[in-house]
Short mmCIF file of C-alpha atoms and ligand atoms in Angstrom, two decimals:
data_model
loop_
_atom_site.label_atom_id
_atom_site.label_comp_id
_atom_site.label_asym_id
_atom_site.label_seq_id
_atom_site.Cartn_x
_atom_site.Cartn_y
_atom_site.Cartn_z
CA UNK Z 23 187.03 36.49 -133.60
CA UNK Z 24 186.54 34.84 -130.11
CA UNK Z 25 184.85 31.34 -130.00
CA UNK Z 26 181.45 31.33 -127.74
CA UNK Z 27 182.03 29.27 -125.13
CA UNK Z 28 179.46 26.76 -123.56
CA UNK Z 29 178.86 25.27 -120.14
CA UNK Z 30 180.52 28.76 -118.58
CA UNK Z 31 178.34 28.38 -115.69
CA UNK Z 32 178.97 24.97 -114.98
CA UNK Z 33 182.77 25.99 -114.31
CA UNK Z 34 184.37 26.78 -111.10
CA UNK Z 35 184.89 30.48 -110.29
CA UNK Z 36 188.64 29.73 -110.83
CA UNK Z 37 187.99 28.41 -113.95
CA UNK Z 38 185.77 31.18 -115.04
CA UNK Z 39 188.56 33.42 -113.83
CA UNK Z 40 191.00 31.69 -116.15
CA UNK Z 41 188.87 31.27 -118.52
CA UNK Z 42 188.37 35.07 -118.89
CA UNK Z 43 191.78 36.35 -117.96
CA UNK Z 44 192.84 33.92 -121.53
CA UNK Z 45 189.87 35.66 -123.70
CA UNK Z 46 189.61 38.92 -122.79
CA UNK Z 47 192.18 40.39 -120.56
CA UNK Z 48 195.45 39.16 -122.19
CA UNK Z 49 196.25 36.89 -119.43
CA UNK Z 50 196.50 39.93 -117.25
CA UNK Z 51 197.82 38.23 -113.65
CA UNK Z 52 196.91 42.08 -112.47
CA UNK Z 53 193.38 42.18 -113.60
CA UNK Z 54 192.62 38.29 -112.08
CA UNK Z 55 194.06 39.87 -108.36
CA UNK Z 56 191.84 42.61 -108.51
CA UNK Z 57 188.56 40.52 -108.81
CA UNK Z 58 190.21 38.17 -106.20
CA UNK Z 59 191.17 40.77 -103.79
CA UNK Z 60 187.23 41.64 -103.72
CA UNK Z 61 186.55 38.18 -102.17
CA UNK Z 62 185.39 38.12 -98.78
CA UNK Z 63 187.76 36.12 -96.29
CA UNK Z 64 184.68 34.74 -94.72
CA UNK Z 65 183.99 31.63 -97.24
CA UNK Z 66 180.32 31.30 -95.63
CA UNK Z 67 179.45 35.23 -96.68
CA UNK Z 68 181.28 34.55 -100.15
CA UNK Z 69 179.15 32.05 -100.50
CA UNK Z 70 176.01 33.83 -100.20
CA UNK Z 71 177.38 36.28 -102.53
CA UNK Z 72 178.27 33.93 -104.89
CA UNK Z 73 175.20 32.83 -105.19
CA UNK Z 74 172.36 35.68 -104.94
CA UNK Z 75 173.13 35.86 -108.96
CA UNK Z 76 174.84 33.35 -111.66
CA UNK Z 77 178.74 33.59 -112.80
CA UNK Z 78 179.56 35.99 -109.80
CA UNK Z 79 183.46 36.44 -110.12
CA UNK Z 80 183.71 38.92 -107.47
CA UNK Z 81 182.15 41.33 -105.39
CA UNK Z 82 181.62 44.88 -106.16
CA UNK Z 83 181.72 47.31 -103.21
CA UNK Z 84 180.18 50.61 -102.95
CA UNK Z 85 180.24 53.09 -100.02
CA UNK Z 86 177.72 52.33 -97.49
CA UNK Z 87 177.19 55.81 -95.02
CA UNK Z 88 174.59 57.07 -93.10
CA UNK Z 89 172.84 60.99 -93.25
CA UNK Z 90 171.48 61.82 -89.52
CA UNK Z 91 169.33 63.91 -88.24
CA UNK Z 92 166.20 63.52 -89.78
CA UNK Z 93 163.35 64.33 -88.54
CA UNK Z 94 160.32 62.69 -89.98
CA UNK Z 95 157.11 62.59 -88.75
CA UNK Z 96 158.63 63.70 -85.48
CA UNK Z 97 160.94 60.81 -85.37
CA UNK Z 98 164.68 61.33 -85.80
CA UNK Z 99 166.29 58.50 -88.52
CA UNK Z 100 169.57 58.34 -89.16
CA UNK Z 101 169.52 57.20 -92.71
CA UNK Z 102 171.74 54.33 -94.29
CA UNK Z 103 172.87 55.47 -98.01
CA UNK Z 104 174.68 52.88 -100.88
CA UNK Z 105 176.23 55.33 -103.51
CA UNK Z 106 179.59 56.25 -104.76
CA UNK Z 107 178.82 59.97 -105.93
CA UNK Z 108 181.02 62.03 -103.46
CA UNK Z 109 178.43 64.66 -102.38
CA UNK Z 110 175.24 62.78 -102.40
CA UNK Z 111 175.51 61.85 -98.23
CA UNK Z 112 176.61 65.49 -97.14
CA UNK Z 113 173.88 67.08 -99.08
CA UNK Z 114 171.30 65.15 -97.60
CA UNK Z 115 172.93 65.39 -94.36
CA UNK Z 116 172.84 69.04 -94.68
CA UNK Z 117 169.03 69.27 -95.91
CA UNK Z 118 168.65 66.94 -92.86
CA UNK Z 119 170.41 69.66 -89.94
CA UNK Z 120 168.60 72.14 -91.97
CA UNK Z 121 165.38 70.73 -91.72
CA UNK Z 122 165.25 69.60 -88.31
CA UNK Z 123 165.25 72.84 -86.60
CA UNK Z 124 162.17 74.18 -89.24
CA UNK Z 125 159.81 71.55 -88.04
CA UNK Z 126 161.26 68.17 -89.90
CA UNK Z 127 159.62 66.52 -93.06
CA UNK Z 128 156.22 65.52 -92.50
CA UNK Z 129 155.35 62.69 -94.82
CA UNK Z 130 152.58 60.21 -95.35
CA UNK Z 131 151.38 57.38 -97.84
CA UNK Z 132 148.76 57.73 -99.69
CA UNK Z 133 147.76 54.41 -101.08
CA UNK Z 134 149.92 50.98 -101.63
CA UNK Z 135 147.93 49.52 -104.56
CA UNK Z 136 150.40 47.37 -107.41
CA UNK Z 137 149.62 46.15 -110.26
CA UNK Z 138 150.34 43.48 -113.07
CA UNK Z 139 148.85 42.56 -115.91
CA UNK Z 140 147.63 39.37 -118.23
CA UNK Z 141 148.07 40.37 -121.66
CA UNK Z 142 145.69 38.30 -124.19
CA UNK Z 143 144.53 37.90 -127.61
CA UNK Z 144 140.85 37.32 -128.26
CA UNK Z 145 139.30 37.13 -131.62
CA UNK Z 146 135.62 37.38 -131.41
CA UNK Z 147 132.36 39.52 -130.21
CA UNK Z 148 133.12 42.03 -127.76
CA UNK Z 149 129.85 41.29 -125.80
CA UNK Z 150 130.68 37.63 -125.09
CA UNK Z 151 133.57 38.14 -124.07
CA UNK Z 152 132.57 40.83 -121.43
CA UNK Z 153 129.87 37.99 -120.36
CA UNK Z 154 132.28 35.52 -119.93
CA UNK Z 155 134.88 37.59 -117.96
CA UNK Z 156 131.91 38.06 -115.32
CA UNK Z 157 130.99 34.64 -114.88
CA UNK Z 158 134.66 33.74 -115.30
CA UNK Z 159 135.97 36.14 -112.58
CA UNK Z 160 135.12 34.27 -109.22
CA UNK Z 161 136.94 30.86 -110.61
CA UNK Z 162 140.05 33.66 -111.39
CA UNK Z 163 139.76 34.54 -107.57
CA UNK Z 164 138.87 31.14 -106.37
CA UNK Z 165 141.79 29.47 -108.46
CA UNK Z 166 144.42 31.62 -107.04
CA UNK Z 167 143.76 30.87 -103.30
CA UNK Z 168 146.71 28.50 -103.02
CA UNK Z 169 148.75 31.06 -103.50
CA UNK Z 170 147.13 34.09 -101.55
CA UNK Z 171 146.31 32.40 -98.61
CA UNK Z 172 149.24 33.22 -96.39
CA UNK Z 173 149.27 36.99 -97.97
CA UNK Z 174 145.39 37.23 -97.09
CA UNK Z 175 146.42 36.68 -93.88
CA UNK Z 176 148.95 39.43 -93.36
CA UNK Z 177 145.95 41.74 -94.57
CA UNK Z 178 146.80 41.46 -98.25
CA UNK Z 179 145.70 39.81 -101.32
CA UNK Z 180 143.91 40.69 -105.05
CA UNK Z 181 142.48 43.57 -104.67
CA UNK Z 182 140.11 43.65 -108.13
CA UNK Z 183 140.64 42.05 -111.78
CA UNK Z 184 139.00 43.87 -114.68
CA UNK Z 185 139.22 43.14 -118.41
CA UNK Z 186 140.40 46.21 -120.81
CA UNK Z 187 139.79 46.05 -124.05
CA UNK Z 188 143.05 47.50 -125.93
CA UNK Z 189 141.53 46.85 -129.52
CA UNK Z 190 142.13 50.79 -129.47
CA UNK Z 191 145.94 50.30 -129.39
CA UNK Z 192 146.20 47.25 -130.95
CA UNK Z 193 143.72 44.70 -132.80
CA UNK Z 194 142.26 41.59 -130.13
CA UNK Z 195 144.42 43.08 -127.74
CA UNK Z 196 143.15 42.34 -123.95
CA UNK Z 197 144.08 42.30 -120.80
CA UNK Z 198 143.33 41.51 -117.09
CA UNK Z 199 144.12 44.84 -115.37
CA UNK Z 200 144.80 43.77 -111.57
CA UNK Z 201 145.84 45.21 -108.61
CA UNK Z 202 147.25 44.34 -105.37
CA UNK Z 203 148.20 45.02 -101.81
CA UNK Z 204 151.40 43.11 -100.62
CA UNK Z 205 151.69 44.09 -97.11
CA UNK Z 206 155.37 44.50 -96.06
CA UNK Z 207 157.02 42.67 -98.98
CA UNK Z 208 157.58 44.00 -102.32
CA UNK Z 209 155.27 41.31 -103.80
CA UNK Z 210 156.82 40.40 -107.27
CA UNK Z 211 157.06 36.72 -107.07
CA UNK Z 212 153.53 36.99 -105.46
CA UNK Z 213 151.74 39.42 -108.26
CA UNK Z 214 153.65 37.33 -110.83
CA UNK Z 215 152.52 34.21 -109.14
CA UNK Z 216 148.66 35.05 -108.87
CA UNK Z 217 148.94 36.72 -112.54
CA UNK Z 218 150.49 33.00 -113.79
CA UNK Z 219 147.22 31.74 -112.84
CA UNK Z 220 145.18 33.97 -113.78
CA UNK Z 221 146.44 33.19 -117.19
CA UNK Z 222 146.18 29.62 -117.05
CA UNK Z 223 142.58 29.53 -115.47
CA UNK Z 224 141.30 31.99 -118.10
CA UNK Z 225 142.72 29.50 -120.98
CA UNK Z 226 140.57 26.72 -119.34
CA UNK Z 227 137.34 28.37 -118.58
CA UNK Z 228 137.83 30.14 -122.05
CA UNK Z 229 137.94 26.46 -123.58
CA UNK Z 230 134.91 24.93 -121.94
CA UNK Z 231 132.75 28.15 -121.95
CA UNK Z 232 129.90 26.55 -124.10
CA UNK Z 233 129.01 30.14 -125.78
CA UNK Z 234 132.03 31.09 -127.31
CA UNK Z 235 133.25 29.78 -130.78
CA UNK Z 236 135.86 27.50 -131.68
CA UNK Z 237 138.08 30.62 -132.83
CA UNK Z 238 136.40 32.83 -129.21
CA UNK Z 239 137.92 29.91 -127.07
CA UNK Z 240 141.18 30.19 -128.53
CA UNK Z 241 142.42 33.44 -126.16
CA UNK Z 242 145.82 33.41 -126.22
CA UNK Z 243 148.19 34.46 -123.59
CA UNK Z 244 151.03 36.49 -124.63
CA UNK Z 245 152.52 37.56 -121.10
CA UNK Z 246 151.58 37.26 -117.53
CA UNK Z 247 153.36 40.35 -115.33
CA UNK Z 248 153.68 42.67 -113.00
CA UNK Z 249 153.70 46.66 -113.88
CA UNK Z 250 156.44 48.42 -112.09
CA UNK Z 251 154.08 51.84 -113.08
CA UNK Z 252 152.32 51.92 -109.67
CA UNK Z 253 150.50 55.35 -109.62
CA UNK Z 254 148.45 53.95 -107.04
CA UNK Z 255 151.38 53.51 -104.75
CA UNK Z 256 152.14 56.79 -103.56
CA UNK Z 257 153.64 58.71 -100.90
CA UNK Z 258 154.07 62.53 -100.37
CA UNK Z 259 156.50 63.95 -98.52
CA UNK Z 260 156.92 67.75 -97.86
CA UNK Z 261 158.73 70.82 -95.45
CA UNK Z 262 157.46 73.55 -94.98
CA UNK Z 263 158.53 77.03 -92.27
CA UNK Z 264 157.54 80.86 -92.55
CA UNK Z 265 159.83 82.44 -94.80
CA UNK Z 266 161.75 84.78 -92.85
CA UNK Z 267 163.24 81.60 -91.44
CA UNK Z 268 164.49 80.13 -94.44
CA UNK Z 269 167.22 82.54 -93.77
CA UNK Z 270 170.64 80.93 -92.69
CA UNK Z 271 174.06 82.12 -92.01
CA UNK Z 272 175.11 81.15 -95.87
CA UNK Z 273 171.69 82.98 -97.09
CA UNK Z 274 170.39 86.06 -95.56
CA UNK Z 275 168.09 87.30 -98.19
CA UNK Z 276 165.00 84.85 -97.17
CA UNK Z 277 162.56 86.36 -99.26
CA UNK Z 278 165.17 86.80 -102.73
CA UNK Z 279 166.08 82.89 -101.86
CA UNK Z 280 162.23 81.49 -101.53
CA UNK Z 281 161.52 83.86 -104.91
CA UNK Z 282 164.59 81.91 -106.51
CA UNK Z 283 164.01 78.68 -105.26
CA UNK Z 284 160.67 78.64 -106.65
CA UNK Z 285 161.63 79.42 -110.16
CA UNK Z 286 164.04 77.34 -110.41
CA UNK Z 287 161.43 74.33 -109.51
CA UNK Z 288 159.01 76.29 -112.03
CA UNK Z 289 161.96 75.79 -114.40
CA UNK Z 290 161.78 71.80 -113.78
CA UNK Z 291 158.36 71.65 -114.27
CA UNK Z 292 158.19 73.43 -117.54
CA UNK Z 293 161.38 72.32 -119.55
CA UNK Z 294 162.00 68.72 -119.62
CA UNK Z 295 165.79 69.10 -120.33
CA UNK Z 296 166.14 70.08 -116.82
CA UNK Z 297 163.51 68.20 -115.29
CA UNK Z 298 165.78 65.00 -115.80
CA UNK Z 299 168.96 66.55 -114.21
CA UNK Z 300 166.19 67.65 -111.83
CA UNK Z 301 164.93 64.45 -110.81
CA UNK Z 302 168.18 62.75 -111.06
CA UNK Z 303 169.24 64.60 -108.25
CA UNK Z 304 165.96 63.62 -105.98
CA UNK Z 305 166.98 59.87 -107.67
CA UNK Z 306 170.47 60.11 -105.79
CA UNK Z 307 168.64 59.82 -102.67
CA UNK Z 308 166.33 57.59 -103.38
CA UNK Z 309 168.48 55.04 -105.00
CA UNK Z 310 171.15 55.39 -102.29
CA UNK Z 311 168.16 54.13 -99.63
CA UNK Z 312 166.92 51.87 -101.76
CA UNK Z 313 169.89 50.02 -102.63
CA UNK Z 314 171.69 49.93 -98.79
CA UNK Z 315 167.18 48.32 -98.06
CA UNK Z 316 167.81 45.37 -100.69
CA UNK Z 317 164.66 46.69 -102.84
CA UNK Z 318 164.83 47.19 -106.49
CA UNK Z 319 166.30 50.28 -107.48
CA UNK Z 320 165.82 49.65 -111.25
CA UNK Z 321 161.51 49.25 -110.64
CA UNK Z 322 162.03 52.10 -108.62
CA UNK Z 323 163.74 54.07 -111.29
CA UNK Z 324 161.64 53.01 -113.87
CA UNK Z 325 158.06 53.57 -112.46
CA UNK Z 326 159.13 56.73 -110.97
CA UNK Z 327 160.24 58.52 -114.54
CA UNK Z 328 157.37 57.01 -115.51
CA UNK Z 329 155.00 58.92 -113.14
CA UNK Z 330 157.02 62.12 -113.81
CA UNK Z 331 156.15 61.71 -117.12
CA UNK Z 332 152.20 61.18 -116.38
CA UNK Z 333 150.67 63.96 -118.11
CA UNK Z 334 152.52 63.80 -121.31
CA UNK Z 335 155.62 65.81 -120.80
CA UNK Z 336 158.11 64.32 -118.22
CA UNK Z 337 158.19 67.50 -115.28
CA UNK Z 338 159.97 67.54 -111.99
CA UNK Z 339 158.61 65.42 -109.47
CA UNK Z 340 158.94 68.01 -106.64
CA UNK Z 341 156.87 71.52 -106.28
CA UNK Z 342 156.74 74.60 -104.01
CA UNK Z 343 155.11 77.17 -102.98
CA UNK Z 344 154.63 80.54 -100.75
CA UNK Z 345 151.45 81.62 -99.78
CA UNK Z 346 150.68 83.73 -96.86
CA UNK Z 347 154.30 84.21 -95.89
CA UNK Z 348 154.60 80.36 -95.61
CA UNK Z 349 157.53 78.48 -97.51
CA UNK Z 350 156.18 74.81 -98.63
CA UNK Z 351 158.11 72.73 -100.45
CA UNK Z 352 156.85 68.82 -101.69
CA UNK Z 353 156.70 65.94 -103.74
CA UNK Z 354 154.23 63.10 -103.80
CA UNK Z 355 156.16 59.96 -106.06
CA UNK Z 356 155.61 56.28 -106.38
CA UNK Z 357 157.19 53.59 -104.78
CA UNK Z 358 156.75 49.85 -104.40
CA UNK Z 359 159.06 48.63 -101.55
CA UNK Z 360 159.86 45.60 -99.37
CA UNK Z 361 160.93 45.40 -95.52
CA UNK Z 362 160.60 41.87 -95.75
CA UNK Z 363 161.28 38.85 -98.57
CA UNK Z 364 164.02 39.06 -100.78
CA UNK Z 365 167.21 40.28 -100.05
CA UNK Z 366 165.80 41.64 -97.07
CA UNK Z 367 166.29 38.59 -95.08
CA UNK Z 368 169.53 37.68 -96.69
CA UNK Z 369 172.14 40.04 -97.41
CA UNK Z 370 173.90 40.89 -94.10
CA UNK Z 371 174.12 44.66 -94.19
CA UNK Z 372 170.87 45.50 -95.73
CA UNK Z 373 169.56 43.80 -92.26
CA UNK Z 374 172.20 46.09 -90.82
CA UNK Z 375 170.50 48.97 -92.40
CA UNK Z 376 166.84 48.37 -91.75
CA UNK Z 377 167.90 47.68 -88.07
CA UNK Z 378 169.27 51.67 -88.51
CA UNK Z 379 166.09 52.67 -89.56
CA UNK Z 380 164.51 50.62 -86.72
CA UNK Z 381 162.85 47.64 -88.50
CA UNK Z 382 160.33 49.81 -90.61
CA UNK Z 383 157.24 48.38 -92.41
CA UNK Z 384 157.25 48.89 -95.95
CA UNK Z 385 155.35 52.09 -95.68
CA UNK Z 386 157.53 53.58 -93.14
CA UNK Z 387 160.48 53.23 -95.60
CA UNK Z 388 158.47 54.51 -98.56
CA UNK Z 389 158.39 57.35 -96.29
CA UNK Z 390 162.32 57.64 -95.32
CA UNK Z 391 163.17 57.13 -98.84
CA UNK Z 392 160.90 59.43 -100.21
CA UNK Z 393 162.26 62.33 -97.55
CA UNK Z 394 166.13 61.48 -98.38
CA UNK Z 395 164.61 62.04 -102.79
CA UNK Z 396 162.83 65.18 -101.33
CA UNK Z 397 166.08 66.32 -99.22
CA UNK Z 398 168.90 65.75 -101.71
CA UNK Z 399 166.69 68.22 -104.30
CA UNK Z 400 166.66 70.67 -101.77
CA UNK Z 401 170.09 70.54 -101.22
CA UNK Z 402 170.64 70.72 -105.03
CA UNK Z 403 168.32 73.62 -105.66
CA UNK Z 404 169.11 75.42 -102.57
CA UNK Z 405 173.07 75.29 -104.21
CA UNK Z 406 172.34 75.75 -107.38
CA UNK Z 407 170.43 78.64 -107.03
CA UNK Z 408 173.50 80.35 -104.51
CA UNK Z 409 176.66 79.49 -104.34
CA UNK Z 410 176.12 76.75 -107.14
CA UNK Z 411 177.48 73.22 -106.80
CA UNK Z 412 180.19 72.84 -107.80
CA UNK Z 413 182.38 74.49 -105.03
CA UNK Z 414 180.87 71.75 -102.47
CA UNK Z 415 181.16 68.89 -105.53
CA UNK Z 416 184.74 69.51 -105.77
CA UNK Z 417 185.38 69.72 -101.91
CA UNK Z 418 184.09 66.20 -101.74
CA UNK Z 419 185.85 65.04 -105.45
CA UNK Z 420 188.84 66.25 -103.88
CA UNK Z 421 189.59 63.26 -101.95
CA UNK Z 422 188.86 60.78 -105.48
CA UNK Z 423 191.76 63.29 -107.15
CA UNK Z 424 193.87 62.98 -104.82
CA UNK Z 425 193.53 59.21 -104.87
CA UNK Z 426 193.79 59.29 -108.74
CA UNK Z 427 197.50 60.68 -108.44
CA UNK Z 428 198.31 58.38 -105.38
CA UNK Z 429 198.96 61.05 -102.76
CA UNK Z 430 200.26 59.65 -99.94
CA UNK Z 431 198.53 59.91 -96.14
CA UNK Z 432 200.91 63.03 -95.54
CA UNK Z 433 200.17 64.74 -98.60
CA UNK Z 434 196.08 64.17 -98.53
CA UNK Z 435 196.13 66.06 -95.12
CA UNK Z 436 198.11 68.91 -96.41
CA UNK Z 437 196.26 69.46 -99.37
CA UNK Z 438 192.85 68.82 -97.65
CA UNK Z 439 193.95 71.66 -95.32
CA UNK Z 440 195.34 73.99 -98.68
CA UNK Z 441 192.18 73.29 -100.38
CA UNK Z 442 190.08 74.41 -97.77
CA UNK Z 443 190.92 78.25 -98.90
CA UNK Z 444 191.65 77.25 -102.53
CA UNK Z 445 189.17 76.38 -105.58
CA UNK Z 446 189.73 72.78 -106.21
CA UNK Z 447 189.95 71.45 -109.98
CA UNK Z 448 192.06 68.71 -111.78
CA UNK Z 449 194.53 70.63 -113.13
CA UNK Z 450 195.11 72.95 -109.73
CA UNK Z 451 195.24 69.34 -107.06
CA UNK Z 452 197.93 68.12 -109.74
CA UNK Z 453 199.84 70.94 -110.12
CA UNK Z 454 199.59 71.49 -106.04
CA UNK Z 455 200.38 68.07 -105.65
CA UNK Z 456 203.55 68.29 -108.45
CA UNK Z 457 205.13 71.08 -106.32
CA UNK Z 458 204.82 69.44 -103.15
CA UNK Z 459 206.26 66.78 -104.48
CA UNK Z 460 209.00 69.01 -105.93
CA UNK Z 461 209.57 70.73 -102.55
CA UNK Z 462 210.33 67.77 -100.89
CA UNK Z 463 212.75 66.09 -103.17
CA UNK Z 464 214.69 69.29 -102.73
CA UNK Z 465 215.16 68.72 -98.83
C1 MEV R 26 174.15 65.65 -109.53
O1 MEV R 26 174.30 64.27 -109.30
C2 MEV R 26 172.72 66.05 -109.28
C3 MEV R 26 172.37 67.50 -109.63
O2 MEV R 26 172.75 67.78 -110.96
C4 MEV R 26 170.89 67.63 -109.45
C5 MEV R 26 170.31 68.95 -109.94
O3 MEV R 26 170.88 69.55 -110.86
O4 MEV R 26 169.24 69.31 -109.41
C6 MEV R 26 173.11 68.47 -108.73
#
């Protein structure tokens, strides 16, 4: 049994290094190097590493590429991506070339509203308590000026408060339901912020409001926080181009392939098990764009699943259609993004990337990142339902095999050219590999 340890986080990284190398990796000298070899020469940029979370040890690198060629809104992005899954860039890349000469993505947001929520207790009469929220609401919105002043004047602020009574759900459950606009930043530390007072200001004016009880006064505040559920935060991107040309080189049948296409996203919609690998695909864009921005991929993830699963049964987020000889193909999801605040301003090369996608506002980037969600499913249905996807999968896992049995610089190019005739798997890169390797110990 290993002894907790306390103070961890007041050691040095060394130390914690040591300290971890003794417990848990059997003094492994190996295992220390690795996590020092991620260090960043430059001591100031380690430093602000170090110390955008606690106990950092070392940094953890992921591929950072771009997709071009995308055409959105008649604007052509090239689009920065953060993900280690091999195919995710050239898929979208591909959707992107595919796209652009068929008219682009058109895209546009709907509405930016957040939301967050004081959860309460209140034991008492029902009427009162809607009396008191009226007369209570202005000294809310008055209370919480401090803190929206400088967002008021970028055009945002506290959009509405209203009190729900939950007693449905769950007995003297309340809350203050309240929504938001936050401009250009992602708004957490503001919406949790304004809800903190909220919280506290309905506590005081509950106390001194003359007409409730002693037990009606008492409201207590269980949590004050935002909802990363943000149906009200929409955008909807979509393609669309007369069937006929949705014929390629790879796909001649455009009719058969539209017909297809649109059963398999009937498929999604109706059968949950594949609505998740579904919408995991559309999440390999959207994470990738929303990791290289510095914005929250896990809110992201979270609010979008939930939205998918809106009415009841969780359904793809993306639909299409043909009517009149016209190919459409769309998806309309949440997302509550920053271009500015937070890591935005910090880390070096998501400044990098929104400089790429040419300083956007935080509904310009809903809209990239919702086109890169609505291009990698096209890209993934437009495979799965030809060639299927794992003969371009294993084109671009052929290069983290290869790595896997330490091929040499020689041998990757020689295989990468072999394999470009030849179905890759495991066992056939080894067994290519074994031979080669044979061969030349011969000469
Ligand atoms: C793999 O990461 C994503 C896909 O499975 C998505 C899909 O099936 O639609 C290819």
């Amino acid at each position: 049994m290993i002894d907790p340890i306390s103070g961890f986080s007041k050691l040095t990284k060394e130390q914690k290094i040591t300290w971890l190398s003794k417990t848990y990796l059997n003094n492994s000298r190996e295992s220390e190097e690795v996590l020092r070899q991620y260090w960043n020469e430059n001591p100031q940029l380690q430093t602000l590493h170090d110390e955008f979370t606690e106990n950092t040890l070392s940094n953890f690198y992921l591929p950072f590429g771009i997709a071009p060629n995308f055409l959105i809104n008649g604007n052509l992005y090239a689009i920065p991506m953060a993900i280690e899954e091999s195919s995710v860039i050239a898929a979208a890349s591909k959707a992107a070339k595919y796209w652009f000469t068929r008219g682009g993505f058109n895209v546009e947001v709907l509405n930016t509203t957040k939301v967050g929520q004081v959860h309460f207790t209140y034991k008492g009469n029902l009427e009162k308590l809607e009396r008191f929220f009226e007369i209570c609401k202005p000294t809310l919105l008055k209370e919480v000026r401090g803190i929206t002043k400088n967002m008021e004047k970028r055009g945002g602020g506290v959009l509405d408060i209203e009190l729900r009574n939950k007693t449905g759900l769950m007995e003297n459950y309340f809350q203050l339901h309240c929504k938001f606009e936050t401009k250009d930043s992602m708004g957490a530390n503001f919406i949790n912020s304004c809800l903190e007072k909220f919280a506290e200001t309905l506590r005081l004016e509950a106390n001194s409001y003359a007409e409730f009880t002693s037990e009606e006064k008492n409201i207590e505040v269980i949590m004050s926080i935002l909802s990363n559920f943000v149906p009200e935060c929409i955008v909807r991107a979509e393609v669309s181009c007369p069937v006929n040309e949705l014929a390629d080189e790879k796909q001649e049948d455009a009719a058969g392939f539209a017909e297809k296409f649109l059963t398999a996203i009937k498929i999604a919609e109706v059968e949950p098990y594949r609505a998740v690998t579904h919408n995991k695909g559309i999440m390999n864009g959207i994470d990738a764009v929303v990791l290289a921005t510095g914005n929250d991929f896990r809110a992201v993830e979270a609010g979008v699943h939930a939205y998918a699963s809106r009415n009841s049964s969780y359904s793809s987020l993306t639909h299409a259609s043909v009517e009149n000889g016209t190919f459409k193909f769309w998806m309309e999801i949440p997302l509550a993004l920053g271009t500015v605040g937070g890591l935005t301003n910090l880390h070096p090369l998501v400044k990098v990337a929104l400089e790429i996608l040419q300083k956007p506002s935080a509904k310009t980037l809903m809209e990239i990142v919702a086109v890169a969600g609505l291009a990698q499913n096209f890209a993934a249905i437009r495979s799965l339902v030809t060639t299927g996807i794992q003969q371009g999968h294993m084109k671009m896992h052929l290069m983290n095999i290869l790595n896997q049995q330490n091929a040499s610089k020689e041998e990757k190019n020689e295989l990468l050219d072999y394999f470009r005739h030849h179905t890759v798997t495991h066992s056939s890169v080894a067994d290519k590999l074994e031979h080669m390797r044979g061969l030349n110990a011969v000469k």
